mmCIF file of C-alpha atoms in Angstrom:
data_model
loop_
_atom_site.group_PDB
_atom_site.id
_atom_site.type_symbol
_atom_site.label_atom_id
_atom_site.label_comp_id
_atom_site.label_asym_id
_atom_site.label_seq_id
_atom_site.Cartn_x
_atom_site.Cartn_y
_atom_site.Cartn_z
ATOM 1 C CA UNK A 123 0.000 0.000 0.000
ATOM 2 C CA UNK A 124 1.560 3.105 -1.148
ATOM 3 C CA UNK A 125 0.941 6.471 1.110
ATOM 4 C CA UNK A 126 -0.490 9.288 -0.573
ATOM 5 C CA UNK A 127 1.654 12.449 -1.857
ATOM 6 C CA UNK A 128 0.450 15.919 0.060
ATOM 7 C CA UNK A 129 -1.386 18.143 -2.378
ATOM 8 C CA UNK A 130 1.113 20.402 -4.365
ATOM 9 C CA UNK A 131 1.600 24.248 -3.857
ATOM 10 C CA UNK A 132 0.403 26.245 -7.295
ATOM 11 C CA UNK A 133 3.434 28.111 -6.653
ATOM 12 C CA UNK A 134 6.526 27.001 -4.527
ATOM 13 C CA UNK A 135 7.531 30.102 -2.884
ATOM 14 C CA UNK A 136 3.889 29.544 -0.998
ATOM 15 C CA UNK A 137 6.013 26.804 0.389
ATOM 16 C CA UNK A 138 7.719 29.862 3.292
ATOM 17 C CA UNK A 139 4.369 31.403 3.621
ATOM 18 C CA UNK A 140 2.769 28.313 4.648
ATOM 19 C CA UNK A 141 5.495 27.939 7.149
ATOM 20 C CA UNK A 142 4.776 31.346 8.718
ATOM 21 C CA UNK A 143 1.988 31.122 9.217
ATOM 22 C CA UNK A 144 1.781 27.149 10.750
ATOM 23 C CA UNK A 145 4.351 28.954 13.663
ATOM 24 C CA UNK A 146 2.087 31.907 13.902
ATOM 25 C CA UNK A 147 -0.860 29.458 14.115
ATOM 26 C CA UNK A 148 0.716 27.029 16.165
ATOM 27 C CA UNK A 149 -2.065 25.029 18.484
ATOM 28 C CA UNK A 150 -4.914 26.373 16.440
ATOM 29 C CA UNK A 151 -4.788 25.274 12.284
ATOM 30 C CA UNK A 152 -2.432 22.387 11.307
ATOM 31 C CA UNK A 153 -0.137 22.331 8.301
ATOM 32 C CA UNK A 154 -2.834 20.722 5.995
ATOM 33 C CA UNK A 155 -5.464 23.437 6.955
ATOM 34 C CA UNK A 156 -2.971 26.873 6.216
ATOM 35 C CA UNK A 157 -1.923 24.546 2.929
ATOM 36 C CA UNK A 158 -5.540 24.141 1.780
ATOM 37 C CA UNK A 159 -6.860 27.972 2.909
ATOM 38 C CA UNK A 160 -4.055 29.295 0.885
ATOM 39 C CA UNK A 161 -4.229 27.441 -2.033
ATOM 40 C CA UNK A 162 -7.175 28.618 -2.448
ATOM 41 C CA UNK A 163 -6.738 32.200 -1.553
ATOM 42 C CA UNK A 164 -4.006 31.545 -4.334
ATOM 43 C CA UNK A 165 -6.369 30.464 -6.637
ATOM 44 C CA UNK A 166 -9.190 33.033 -6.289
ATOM 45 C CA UNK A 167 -6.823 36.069 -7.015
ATOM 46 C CA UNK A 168 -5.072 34.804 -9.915
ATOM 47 C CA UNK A 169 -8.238 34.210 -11.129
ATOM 48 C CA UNK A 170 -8.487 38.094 -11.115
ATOM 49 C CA UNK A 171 -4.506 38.992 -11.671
ATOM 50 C CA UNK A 172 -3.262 41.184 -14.387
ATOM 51 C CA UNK A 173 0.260 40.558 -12.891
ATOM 52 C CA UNK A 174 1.375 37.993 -10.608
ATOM 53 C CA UNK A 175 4.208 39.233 -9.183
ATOM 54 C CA UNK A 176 2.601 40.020 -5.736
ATOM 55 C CA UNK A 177 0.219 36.805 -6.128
ATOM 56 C CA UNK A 178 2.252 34.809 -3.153
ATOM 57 C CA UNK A 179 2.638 38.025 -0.714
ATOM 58 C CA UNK A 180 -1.188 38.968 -1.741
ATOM 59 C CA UNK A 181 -2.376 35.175 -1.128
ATOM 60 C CA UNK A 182 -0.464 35.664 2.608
ATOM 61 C CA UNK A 183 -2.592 38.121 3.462
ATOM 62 C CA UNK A 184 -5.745 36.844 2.412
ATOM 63 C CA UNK A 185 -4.942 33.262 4.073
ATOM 64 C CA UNK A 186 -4.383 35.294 7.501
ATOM 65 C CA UNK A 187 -7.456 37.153 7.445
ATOM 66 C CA UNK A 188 -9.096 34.162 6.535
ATOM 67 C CA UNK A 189 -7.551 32.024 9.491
ATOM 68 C CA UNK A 190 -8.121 34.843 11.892
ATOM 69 C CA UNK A 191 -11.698 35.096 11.229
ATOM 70 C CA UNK A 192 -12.156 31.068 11.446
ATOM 71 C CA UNK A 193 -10.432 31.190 14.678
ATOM 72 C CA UNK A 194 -12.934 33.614 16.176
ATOM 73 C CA UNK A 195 -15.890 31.971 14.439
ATOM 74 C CA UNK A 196 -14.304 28.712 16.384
ATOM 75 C CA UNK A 197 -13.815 30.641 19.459
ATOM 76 C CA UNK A 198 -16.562 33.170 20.830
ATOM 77 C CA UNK A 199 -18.302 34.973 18.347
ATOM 78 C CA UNK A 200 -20.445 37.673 19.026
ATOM 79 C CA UNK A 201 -17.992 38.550 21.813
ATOM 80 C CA UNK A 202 -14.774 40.609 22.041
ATOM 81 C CA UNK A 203 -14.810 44.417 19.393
ATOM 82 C CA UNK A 204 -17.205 44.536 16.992
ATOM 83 C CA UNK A 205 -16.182 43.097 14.017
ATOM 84 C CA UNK A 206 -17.594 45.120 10.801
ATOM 85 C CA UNK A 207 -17.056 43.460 6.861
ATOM 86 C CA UNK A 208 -17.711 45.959 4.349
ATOM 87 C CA UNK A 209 -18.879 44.564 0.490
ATOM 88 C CA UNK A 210 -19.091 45.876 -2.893
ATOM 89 C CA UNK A 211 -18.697 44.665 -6.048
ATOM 90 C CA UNK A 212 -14.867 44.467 -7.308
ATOM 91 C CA UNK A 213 -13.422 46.041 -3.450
ATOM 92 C CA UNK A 214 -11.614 48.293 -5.044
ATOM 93 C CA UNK A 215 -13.599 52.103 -4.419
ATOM 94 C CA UNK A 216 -16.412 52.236 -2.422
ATOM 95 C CA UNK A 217 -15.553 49.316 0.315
ATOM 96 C CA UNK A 218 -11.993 49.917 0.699
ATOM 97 C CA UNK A 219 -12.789 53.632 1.553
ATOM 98 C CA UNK A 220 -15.334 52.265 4.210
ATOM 99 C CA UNK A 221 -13.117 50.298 5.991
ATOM 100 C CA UNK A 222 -10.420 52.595 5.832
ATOM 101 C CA UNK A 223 -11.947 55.271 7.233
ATOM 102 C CA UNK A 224 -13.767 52.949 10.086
ATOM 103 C CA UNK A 225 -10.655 51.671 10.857
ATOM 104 C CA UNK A 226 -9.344 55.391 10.992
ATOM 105 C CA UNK A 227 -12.288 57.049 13.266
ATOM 106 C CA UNK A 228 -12.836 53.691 15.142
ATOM 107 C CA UNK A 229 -9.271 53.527 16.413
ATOM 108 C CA UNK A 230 -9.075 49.870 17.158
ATOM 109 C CA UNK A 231 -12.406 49.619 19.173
ATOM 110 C CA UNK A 232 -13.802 48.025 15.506
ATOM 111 C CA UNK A 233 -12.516 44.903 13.562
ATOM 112 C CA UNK A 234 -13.156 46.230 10.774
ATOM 113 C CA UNK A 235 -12.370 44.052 6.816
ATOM 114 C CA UNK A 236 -13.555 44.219 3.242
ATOM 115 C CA UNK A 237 -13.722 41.819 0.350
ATOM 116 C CA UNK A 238 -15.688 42.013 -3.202
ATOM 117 C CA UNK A 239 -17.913 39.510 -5.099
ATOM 118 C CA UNK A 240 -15.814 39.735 -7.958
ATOM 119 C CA UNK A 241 -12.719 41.388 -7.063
ATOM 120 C CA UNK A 242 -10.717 43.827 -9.160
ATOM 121 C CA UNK A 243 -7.372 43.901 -10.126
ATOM 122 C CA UNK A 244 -6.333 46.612 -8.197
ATOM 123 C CA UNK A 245 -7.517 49.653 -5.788
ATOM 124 C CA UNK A 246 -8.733 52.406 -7.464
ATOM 125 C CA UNK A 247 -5.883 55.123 -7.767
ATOM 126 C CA UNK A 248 -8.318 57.715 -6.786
ATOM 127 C CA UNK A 249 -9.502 56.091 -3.445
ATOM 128 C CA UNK A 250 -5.637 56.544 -2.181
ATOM 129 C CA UNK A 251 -5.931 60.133 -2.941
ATOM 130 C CA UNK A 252 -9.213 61.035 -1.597
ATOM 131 C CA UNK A 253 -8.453 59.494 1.873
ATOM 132 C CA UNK A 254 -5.227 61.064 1.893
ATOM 133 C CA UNK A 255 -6.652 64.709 1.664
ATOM 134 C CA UNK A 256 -8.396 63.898 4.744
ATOM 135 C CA UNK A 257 -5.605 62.393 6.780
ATOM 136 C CA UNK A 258 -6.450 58.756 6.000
ATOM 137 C CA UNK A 259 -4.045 56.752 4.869
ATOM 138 C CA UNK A 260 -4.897 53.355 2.489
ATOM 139 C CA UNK A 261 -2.879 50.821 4.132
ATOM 140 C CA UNK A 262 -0.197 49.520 1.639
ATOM 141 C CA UNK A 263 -1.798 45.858 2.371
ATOM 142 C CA UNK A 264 -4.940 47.478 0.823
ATOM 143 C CA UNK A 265 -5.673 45.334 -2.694
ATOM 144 C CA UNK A 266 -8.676 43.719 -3.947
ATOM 145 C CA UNK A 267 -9.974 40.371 -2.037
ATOM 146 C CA UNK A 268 -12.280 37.753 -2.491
ATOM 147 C CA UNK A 269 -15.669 37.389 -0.852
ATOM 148 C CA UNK A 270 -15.454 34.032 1.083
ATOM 149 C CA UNK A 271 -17.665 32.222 3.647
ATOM 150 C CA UNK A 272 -15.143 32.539 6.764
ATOM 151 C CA UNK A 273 -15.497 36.450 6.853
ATOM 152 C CA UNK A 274 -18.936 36.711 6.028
ATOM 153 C CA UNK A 275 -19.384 33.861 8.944
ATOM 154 C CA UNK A 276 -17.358 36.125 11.295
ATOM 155 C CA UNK A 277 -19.039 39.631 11.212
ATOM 156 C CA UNK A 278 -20.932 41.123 13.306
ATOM 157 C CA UNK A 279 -22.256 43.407 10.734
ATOM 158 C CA UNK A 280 -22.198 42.716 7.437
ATOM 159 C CA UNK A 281 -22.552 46.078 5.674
ATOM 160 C CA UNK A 282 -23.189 46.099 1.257
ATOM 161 C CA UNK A 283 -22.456 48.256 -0.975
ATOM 162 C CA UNK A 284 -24.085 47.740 -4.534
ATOM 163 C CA UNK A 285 -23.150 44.137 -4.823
ATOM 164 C CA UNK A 286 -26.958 43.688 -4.578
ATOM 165 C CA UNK A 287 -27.921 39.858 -3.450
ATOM 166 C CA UNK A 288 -24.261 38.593 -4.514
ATOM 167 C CA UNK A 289 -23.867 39.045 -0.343
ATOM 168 C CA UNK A 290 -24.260 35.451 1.639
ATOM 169 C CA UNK A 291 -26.470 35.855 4.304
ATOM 170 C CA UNK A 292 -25.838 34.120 7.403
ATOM 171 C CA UNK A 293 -28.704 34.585 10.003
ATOM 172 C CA UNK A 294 -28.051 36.010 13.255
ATOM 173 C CA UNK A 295 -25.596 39.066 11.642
ATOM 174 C CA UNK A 296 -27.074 42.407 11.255
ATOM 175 C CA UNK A 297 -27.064 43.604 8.039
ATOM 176 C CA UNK A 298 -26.621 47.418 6.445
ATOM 177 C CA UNK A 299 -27.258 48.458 2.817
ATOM 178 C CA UNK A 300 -25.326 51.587 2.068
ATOM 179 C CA UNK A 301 -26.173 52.321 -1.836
ATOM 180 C CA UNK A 302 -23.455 54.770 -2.547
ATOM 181 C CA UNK A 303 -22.387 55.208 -6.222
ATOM 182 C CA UNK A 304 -19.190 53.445 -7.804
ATOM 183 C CA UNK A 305 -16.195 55.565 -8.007
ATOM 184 C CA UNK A 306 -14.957 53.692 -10.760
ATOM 185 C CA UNK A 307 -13.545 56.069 -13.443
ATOM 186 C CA UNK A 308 -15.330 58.908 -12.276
ATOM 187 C CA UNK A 309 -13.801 62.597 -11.861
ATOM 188 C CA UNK A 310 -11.803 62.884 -9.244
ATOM 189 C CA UNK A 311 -14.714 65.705 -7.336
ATOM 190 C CA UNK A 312 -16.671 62.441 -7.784
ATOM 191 C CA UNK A 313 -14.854 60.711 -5.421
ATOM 192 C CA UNK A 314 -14.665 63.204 -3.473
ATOM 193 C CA UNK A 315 -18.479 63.375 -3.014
ATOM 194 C CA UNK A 316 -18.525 59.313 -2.248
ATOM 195 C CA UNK A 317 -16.083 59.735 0.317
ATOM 196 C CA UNK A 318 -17.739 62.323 2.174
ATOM 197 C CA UNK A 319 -21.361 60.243 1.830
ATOM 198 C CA UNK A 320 -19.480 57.210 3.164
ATOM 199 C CA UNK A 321 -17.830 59.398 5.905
ATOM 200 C CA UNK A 322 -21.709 60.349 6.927
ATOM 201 C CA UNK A 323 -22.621 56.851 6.823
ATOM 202 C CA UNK A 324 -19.515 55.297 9.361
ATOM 203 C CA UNK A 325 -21.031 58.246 11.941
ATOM 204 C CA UNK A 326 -23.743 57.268 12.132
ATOM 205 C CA UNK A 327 -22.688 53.662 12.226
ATOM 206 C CA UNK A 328 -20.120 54.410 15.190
ATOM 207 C CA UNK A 329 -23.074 56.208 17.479
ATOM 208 C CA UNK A 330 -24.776 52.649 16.693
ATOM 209 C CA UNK A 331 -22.150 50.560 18.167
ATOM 210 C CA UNK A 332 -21.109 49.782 21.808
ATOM 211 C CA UNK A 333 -17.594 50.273 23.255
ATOM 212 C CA UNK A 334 -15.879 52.698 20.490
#
């Protein structure tokens, strides 16, 4: 009886990340569990990639967010910050603005994440800019990410934004419909305008929540 080979990498320099992470993970995901998440964190965004240069760093990323929100969902949810998932269509305008400025005006009293049905390529140059002339920086690990079921599963809010009934709904979470217009190509006053409506939105969403 011959033993069975373990699953191959789609790209060998995942090889180090899945090492990382199994020591940062230690006690809670084995080996086989980190190898499968981020193969197929690996999989979704080169599904999407122009370039795949970043596709092993990117895939990191995802795989951690992905691990840390199992980890809660396998620990105490609904306990602990509120944890707040923003979702639009491609997560590259209107939900990475969101969470950036929650995650600026909440300082660290929200978890706060965002992810897209069908993921873009890249953030939109303008988003950068806008949040910048407000004194909100886009975190460098900012980029485009996959919808998946651990996430969604992990929220206490799950808050959409034009991806219309794309959204999994999992009962129990609350859920928020903010129907703000895609900044996709649009002039850069544009923006500016969807920024500020967004801005509106996460004050009154902070006077809703408990603790921030």
């Amino acid at each position: 009886m011959t033993s069975s080979s373990p699953p191959v990498l789609p790209d060998e320099h995942l090889e180090a990340s899945v090492a990382r992470l199994a020591l940062r993970y230690r006690g809670q995901f084995s080996a086989e569990t980190i190898q499968s998440v981020i193969t197929d964190s690996y999989e979704r965004l080169a599904e999407h990639a122009h370039v795949r240069t970043h596709l092993v760093v990117l895939s990191e990323h995802l795989t951690k967010d992905r691990l840390d929100a199992l980890a809660h969902i396998q620990g105490s949810p609904g306990v602990g910050l509120p944890r707040v998932l923003f979702v639009c269509t491609h997560n590259a305008g209107r939900s990475q603005m969101a969470a950036a400025l929650l995650a600026h005006r909440a300082h660290r009293h929200v978890v706060v994440s965002s992810a897209g049905t069908r993921p873009a390529a890249e953030v939109e140059p303008a988003v950068g800019q806008v949040l910048a002339e407000v004194g909100v920086n886009l975190s460098e690990a900012a980029f485009p990410k996959p919808l998946t079921d651990e996430v969604v599963q992990a929220a206490d809010i799950v808050i959409t934004m034009g991806c219309g009934d794309a959204c999994p709904v999992v009962p129990g979470r609350r859920y928020l419909d903010w129907p703000t217009t895609d900044p996709e190509g649009a002039p850069i006053d544009v923006v500016r305008g969807i920024r500020d409506e967004i801005d509106a939105h996460i004050t009154e969403l902070l006077d809703s929540l408990p603790s921030t």
